[in-house]
PDB file of C-alpha atoms and ligand atoms in Angstrom:
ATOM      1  CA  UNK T 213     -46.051  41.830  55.812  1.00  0.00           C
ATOM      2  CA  UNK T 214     -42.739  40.809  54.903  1.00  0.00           C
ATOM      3  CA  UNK T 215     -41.898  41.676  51.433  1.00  0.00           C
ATOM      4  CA  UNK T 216     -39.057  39.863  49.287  1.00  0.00           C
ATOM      5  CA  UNK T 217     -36.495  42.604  47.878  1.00  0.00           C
ATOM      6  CA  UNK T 218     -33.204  42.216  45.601  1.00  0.00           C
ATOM      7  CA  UNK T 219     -30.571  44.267  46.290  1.00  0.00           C
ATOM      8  CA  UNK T 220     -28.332  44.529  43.050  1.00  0.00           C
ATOM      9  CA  UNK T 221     -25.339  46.190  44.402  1.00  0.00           C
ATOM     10  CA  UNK T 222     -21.472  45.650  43.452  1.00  0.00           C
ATOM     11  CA  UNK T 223     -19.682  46.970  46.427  1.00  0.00           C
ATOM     12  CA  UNK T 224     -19.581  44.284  49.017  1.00  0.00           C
ATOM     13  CA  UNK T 225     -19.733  46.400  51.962  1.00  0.00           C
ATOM     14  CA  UNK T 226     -22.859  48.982  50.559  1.00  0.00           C
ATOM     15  CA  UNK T 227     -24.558  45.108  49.824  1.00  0.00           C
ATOM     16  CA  UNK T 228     -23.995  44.417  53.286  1.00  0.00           C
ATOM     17  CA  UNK T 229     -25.169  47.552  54.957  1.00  0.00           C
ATOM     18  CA  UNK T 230     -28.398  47.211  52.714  1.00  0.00           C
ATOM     19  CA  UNK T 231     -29.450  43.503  53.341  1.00  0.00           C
ATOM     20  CA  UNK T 232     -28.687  44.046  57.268  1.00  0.00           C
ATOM     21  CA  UNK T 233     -30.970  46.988  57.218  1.00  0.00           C
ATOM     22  CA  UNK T 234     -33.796  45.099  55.102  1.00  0.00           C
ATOM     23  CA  UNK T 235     -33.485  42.162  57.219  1.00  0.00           C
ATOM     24  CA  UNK T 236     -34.209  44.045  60.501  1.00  0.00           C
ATOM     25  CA  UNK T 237     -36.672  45.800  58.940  1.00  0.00           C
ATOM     26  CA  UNK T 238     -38.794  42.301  58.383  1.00  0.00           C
ATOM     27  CA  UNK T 239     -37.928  41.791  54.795  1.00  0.00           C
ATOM     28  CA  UNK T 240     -36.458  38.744  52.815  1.00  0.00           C
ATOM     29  CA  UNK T 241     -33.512  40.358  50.994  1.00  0.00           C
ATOM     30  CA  UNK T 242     -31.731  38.456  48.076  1.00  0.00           C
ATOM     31  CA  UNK T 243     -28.361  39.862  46.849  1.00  0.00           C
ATOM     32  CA  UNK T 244     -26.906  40.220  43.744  1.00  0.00           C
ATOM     33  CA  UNK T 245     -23.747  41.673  42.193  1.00  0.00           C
ATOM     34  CA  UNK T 246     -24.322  41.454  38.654  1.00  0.00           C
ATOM     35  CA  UNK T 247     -27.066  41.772  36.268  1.00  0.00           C
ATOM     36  CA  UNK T 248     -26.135  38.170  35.194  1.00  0.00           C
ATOM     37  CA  UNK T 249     -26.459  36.771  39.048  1.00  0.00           C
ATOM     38  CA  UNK T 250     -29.618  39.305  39.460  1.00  0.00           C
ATOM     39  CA  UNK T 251     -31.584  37.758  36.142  1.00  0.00           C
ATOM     40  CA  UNK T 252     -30.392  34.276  37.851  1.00  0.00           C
ATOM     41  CA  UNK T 253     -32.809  35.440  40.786  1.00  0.00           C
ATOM     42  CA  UNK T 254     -35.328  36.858  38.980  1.00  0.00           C
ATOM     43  CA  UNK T 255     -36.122  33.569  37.344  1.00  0.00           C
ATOM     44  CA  UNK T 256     -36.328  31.795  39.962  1.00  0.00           C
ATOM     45  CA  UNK T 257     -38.439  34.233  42.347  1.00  0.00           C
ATOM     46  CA  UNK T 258     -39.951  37.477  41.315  1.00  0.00           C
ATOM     47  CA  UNK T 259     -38.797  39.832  44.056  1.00  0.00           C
ATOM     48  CA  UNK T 260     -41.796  42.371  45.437  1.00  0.00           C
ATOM     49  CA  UNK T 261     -39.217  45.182  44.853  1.00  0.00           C
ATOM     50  CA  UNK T 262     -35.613  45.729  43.707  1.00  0.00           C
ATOM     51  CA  UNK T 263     -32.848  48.091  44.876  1.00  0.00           C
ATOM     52  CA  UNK T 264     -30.391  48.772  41.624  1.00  0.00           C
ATOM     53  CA  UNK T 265     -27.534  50.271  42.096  1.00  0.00           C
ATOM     54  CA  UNK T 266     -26.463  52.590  38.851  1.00  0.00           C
ATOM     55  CA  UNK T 267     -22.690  51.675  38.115  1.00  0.00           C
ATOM     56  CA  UNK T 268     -22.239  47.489  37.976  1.00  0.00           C
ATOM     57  CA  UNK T 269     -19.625  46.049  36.451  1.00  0.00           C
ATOM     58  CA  UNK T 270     -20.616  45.067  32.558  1.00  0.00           C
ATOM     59  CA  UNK T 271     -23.984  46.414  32.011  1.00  0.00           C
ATOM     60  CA  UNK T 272     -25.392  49.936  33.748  1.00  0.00           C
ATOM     61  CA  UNK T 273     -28.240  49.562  36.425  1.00  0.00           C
ATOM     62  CA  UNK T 274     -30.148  52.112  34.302  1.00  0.00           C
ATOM     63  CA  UNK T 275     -29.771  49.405  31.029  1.00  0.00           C
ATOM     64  CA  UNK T 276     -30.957  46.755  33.482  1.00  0.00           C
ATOM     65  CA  UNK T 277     -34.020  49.063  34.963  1.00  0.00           C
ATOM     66  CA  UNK T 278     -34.734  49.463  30.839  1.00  0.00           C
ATOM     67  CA  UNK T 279     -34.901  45.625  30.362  1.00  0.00           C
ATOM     68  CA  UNK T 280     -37.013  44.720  33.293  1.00  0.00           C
ATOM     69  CA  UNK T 281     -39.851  47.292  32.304  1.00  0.00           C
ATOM     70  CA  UNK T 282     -39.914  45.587  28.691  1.00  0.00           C
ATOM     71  CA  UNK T 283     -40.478  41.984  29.848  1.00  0.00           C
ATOM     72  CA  UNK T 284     -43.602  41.231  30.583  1.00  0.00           C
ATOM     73  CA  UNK T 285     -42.813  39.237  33.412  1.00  0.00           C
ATOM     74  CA  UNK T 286     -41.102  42.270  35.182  1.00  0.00           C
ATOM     75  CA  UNK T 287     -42.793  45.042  33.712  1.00  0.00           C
ATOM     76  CA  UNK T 288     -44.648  45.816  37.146  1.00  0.00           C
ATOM     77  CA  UNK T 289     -41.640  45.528  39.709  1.00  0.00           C
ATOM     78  CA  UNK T 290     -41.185  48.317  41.624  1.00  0.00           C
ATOM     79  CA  UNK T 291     -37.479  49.463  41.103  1.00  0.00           C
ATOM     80  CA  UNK T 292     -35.768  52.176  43.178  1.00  0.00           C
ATOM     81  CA  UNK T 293     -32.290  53.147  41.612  1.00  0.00           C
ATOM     82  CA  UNK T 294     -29.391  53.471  44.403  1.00  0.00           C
ATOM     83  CA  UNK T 295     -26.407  56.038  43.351  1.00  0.00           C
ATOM     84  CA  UNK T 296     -23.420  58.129  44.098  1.00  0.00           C
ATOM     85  CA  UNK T 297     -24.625  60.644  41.234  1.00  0.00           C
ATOM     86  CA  UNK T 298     -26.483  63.905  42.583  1.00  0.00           C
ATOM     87  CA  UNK T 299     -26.695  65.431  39.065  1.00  0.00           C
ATOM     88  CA  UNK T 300     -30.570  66.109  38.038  1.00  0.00           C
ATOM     89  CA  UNK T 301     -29.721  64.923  34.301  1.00  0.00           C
ATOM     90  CA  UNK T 302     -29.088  61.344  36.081  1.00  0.00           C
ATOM     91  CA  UNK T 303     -31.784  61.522  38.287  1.00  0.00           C
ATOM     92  CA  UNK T 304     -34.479  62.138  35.017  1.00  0.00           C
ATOM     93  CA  UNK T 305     -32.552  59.126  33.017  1.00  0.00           C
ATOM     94  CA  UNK T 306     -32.843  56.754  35.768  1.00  0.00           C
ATOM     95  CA  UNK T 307     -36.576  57.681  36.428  1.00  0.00           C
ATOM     96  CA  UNK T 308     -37.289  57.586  32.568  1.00  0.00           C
ATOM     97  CA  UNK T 309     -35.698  54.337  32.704  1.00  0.00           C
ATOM     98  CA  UNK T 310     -38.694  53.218  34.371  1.00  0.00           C
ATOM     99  CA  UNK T 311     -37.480  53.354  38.212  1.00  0.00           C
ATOM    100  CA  UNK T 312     -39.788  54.437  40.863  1.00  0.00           C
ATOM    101  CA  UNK T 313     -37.639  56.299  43.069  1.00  0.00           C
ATOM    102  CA  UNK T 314     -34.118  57.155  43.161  1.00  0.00           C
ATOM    103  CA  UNK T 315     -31.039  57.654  46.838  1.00  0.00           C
ATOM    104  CA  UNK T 316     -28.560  59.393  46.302  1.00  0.00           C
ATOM    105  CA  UNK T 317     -25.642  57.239  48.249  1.00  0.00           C
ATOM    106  CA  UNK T 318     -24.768  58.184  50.665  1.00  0.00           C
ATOM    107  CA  UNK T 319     -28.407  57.290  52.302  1.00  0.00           C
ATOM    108  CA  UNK T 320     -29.407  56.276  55.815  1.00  0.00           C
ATOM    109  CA  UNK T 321     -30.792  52.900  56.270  1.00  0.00           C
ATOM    110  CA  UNK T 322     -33.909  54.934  58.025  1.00  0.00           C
ATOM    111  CA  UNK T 323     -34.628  57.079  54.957  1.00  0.00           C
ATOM    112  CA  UNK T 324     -33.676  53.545  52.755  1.00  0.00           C
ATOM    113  CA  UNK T 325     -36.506  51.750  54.879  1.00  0.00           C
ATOM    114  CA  UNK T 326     -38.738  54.588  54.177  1.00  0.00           C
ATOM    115  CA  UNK T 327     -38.573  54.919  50.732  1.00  0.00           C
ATOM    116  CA  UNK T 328     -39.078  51.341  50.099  1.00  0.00           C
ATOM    117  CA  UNK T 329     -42.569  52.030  52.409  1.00  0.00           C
ATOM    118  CA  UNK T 330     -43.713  54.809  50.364  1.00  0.00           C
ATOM    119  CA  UNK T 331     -43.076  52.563  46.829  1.00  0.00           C
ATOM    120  CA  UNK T 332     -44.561  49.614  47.964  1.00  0.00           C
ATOM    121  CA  UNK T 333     -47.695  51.685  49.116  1.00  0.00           C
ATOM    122  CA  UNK T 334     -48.281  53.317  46.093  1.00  0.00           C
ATOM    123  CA  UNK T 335     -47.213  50.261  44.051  1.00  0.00           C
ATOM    124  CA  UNK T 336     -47.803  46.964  45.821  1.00  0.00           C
ATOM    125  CA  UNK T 337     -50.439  48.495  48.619  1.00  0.00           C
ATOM    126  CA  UNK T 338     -51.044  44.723  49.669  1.00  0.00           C
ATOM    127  CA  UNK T 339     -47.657  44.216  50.592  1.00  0.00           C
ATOM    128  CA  UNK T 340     -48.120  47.008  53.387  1.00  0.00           C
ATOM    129  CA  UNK T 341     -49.349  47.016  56.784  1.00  0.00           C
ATOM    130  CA  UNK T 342     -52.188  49.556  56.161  1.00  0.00           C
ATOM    131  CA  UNK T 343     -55.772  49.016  57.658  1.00  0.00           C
ATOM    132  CA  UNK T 344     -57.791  48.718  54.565  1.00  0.00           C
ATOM    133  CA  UNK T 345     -61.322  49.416  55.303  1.00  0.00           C
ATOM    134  CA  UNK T 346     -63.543  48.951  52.131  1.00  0.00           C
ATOM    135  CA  UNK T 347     -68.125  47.478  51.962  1.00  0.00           C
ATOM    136  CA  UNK T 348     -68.443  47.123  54.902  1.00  0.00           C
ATOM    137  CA  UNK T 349     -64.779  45.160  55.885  1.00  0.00           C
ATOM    138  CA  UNK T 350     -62.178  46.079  57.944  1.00  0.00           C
ATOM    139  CA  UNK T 351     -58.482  44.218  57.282  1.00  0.00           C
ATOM    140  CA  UNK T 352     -55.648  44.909  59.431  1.00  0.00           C
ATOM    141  CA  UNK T 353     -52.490  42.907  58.295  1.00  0.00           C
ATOM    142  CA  UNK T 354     -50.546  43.870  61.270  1.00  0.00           C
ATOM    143  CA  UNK T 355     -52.757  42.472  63.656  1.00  0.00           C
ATOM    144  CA  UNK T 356     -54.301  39.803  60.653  1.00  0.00           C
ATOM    145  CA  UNK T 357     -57.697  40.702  62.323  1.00  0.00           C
ATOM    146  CA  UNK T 358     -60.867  41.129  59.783  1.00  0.00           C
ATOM    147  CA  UNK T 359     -64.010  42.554  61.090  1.00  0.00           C
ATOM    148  CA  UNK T 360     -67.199  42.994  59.124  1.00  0.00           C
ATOM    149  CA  UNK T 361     -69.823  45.561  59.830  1.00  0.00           C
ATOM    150  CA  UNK T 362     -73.484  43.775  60.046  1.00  0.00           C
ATOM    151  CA  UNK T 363     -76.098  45.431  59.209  1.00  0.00           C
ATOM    152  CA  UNK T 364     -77.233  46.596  62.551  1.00  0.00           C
ATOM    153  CA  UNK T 365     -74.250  48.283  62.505  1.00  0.00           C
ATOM    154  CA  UNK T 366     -72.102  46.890  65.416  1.00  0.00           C
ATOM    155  CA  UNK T 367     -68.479  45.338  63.880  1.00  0.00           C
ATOM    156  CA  UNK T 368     -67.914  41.316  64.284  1.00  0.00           C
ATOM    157  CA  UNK T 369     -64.536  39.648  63.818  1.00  0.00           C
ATOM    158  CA  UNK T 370     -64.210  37.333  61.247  1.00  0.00           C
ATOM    159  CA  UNK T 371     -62.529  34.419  61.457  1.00  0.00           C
ATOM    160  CA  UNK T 372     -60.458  33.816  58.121  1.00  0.00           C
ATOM    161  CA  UNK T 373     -57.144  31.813  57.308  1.00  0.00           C
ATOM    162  CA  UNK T 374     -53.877  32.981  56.555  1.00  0.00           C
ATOM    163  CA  UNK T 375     -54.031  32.488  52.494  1.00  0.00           C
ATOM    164  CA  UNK T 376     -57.721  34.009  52.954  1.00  0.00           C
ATOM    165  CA  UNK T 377     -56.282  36.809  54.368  1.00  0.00           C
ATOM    166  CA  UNK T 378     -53.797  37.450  51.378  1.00  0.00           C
ATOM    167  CA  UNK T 379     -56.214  37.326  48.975  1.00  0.00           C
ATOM    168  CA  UNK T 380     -58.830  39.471  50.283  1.00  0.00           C
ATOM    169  CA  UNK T 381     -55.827  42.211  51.154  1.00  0.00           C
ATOM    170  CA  UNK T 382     -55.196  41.964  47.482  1.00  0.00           C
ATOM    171  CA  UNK T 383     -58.772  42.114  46.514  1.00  0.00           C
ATOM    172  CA  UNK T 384     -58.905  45.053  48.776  1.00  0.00           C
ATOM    173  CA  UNK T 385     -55.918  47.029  47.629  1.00  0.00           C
ATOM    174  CA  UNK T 386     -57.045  45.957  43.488  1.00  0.00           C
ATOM    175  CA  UNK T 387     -60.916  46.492  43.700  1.00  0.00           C
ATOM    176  CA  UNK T 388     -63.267  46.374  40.891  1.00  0.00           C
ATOM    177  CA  UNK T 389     -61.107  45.449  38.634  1.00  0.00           C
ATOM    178  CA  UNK T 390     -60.797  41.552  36.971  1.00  0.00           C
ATOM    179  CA  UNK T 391     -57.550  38.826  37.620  1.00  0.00           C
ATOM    180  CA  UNK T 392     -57.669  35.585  36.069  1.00  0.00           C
ATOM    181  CA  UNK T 393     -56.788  32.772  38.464  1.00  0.00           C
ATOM    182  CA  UNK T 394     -53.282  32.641  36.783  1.00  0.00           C
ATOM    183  CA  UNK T 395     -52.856  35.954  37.676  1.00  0.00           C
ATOM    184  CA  UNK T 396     -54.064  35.437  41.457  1.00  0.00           C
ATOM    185  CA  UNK T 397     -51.780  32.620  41.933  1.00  0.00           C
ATOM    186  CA  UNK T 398     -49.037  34.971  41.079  1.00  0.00           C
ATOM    187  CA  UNK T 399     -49.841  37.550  43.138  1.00  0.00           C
ATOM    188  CA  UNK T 400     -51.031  36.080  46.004  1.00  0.00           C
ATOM    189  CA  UNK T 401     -48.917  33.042  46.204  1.00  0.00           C
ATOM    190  CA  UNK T 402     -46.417  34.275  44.182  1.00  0.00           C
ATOM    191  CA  UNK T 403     -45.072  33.201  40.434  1.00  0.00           C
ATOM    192  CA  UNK T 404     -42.388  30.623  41.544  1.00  0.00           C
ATOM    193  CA  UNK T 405     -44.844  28.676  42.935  1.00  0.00           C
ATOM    194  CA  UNK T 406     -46.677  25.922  40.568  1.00  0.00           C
ATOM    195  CA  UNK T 407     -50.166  25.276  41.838  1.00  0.00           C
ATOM    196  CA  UNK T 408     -53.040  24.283  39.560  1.00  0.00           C
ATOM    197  CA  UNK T 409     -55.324  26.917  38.609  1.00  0.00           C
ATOM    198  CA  UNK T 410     -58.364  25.300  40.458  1.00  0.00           C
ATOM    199  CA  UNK T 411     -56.203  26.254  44.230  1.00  0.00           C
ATOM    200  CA  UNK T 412     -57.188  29.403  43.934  1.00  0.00           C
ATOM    201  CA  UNK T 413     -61.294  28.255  43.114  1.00  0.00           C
ATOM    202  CA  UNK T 414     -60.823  26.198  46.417  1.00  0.00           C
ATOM    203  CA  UNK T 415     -59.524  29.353  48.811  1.00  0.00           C
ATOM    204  CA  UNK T 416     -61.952  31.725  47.020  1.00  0.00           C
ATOM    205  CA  UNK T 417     -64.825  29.206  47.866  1.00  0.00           C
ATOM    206  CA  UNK T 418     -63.130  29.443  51.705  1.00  0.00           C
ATOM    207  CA  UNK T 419     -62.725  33.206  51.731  1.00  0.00           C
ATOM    208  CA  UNK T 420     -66.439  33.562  50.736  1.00  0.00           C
ATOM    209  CA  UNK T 421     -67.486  31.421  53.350  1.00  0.00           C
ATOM    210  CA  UNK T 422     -65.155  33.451  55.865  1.00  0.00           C
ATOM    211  CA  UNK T 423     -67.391  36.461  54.608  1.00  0.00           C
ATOM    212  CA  UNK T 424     -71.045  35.093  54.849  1.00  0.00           C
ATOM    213  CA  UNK T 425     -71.381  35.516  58.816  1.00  0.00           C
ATOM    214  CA  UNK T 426     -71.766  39.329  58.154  1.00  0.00           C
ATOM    215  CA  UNK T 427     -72.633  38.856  54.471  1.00  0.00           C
ATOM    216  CA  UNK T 428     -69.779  40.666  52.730  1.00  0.00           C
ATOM    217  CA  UNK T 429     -69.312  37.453  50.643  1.00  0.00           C
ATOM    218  CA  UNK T 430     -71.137  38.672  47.641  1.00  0.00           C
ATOM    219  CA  UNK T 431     -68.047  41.224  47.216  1.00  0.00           C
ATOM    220  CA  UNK T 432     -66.275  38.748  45.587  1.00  0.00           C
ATOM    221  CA  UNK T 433     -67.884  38.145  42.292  1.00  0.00           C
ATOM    222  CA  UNK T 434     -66.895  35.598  39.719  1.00  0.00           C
ATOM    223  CA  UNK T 435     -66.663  36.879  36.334  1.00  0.00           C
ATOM    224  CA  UNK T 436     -67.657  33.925  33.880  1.00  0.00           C
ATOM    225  CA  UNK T 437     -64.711  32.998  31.752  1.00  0.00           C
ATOM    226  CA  UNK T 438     -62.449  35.964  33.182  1.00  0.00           C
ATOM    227  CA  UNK T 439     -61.772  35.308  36.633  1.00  0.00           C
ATOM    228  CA  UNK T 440     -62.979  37.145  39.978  1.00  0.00           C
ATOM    229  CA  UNK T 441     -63.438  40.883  40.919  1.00  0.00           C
ATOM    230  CA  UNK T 442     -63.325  42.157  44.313  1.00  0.00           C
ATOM    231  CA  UNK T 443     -66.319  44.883  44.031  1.00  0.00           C
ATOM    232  CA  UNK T 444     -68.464  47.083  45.870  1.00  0.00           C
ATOM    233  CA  UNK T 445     -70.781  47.759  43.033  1.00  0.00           C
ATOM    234  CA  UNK T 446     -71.711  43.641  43.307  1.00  0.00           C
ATOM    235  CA  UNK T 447     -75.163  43.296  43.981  1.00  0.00           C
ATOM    236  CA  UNK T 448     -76.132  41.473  47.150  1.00  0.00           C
ATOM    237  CA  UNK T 449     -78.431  38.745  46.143  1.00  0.00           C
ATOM    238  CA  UNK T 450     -81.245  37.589  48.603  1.00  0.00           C
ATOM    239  CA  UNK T 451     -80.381  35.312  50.565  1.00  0.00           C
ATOM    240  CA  UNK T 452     -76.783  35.942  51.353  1.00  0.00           C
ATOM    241  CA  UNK T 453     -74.641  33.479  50.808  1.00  0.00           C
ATOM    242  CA  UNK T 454     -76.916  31.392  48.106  1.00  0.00           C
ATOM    243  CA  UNK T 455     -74.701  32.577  44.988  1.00  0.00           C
ATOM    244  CA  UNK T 456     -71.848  30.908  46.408  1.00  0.00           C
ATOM    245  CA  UNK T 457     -73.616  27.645  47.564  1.00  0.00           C
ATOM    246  CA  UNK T 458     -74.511  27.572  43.675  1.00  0.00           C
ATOM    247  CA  UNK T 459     -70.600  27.435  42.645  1.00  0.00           C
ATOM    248  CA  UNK T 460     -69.813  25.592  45.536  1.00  0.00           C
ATOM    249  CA  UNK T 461     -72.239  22.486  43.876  1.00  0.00           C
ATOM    250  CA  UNK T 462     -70.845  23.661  40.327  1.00  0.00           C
ATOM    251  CA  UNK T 463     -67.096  23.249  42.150  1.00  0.00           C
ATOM    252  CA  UNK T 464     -67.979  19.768  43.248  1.00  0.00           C
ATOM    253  CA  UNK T 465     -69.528  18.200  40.127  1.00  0.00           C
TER     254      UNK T 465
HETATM  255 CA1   CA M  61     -21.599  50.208  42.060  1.00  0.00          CA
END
């Protein structure tokens, strides 16, 4: 899945190199100079990951990496700090900083491409092209195939839509734990994008109907006044798919 990634880098031909590389690799890369031109970016899109390079002109990459942890909005961005330095006293202030990995330059684009694979797994998982198998369901974003096991135990495709998809990978990557539609619409859509709350009440009501020919839509439980939880510890209730036809009416009214 392609994944949006700012490159903050000051030397034109390093910036170059590193949006190339991203770009053949199958992700969106923006490109900033400055911290001023970066923050210009990062207001209007929040990147999936950015590449800092330590020495900019004004203010320090590692001041910058300090900011963006503090702000709510871009507390959770996975950062990896790009640098000339070697010295380990450097490479402990940038990581206490808050960044998630650190290349020395200079760094192939192969070993670039990989560490940006290995943050976004452990960070952004649904931004990956990882099978994620999970109650029963099987997703595979690089194929976008979903099969669900039924209960005689043979596997059946699924057919499911492409915003369907993106939610239940991040359901599947973040289980069991509670988003508030806000929240959804900012991961799964992503936070420059204004939709009203009740989109996402609309594609969950889709995705659980995508999950009722083998069952698996009780997984996604609504959680009165919170949101929904993607969960393997829902119970099934008889009947399959009645819990949803219940919110479906409630939807409608
Ligand atoms: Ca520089």
């Amino acid at each position: 899945m392609p994944s949006t990634i700012l490159v903050i880098e000051d030397e034109p031909a390093i910036q170059e190199l590193v949006a190339v590389n991203l770009t053949f690799a199958g992700h969106k890369a923006l490109r900033a100079a400055t911290v001023e031109q970066a923050s210009t970016l990062i207001r209007a899109e929040l990147p999936d990951l950015i590449l800092l390079d330590w020495m900019l002109p004004g203010s320090s990459g590692v001041q910058f990496a300090r900011k963006l942890r503090t702000d709510e909005r871009t507390r959770d961005i996975p950062i990896i700090m790009l640098t000339a330095r070697s010295n380990e006293s450097d490479k402990v202030e940038g990581l206490e900083a808050g960044a998630d990995d650190y290349i020395t330059k200079p760094f192939s684009p192969k070993e670039l491409i990989a560490r940006i694979k290995a943050v976004l797994r452990r960070r952004a998982p649904q931004l990956t092209d990882d099978m994620v198998e999970m109650g029963g369901l099987r997703l595979d974003p690089a194929t976008h195939r979903l099969t669900g096991r039924r209960r005689d135990g043979d596997a059946q495709t699924l057919e499911i839509g492409p915003t369907e998809f993106r939610l239940l990978h991040f359901f599947m990557t973040h289980p069991e734990r509670v988003y508030s539609r806000a929240q959804l619409l900012d991961q799964v859509w992503g936070d420059h994008v204004f939709l009203e709350e009740r989109t996402v009440d609309v594609h969950i009501r889709r995705l659980r109907h995508a999950l009722s020919p083998t069952g698996h839509d009780y997984l996604v439980e609504t959680v009165r006044g919170s949101g929904y939880r993607f969960s393997t510890a829902a119970v099934r209730t008889e009947g399959g798919s009645a819990a949803s036809d219940v919110e479906l009416a409630a939807d409608l009214r």
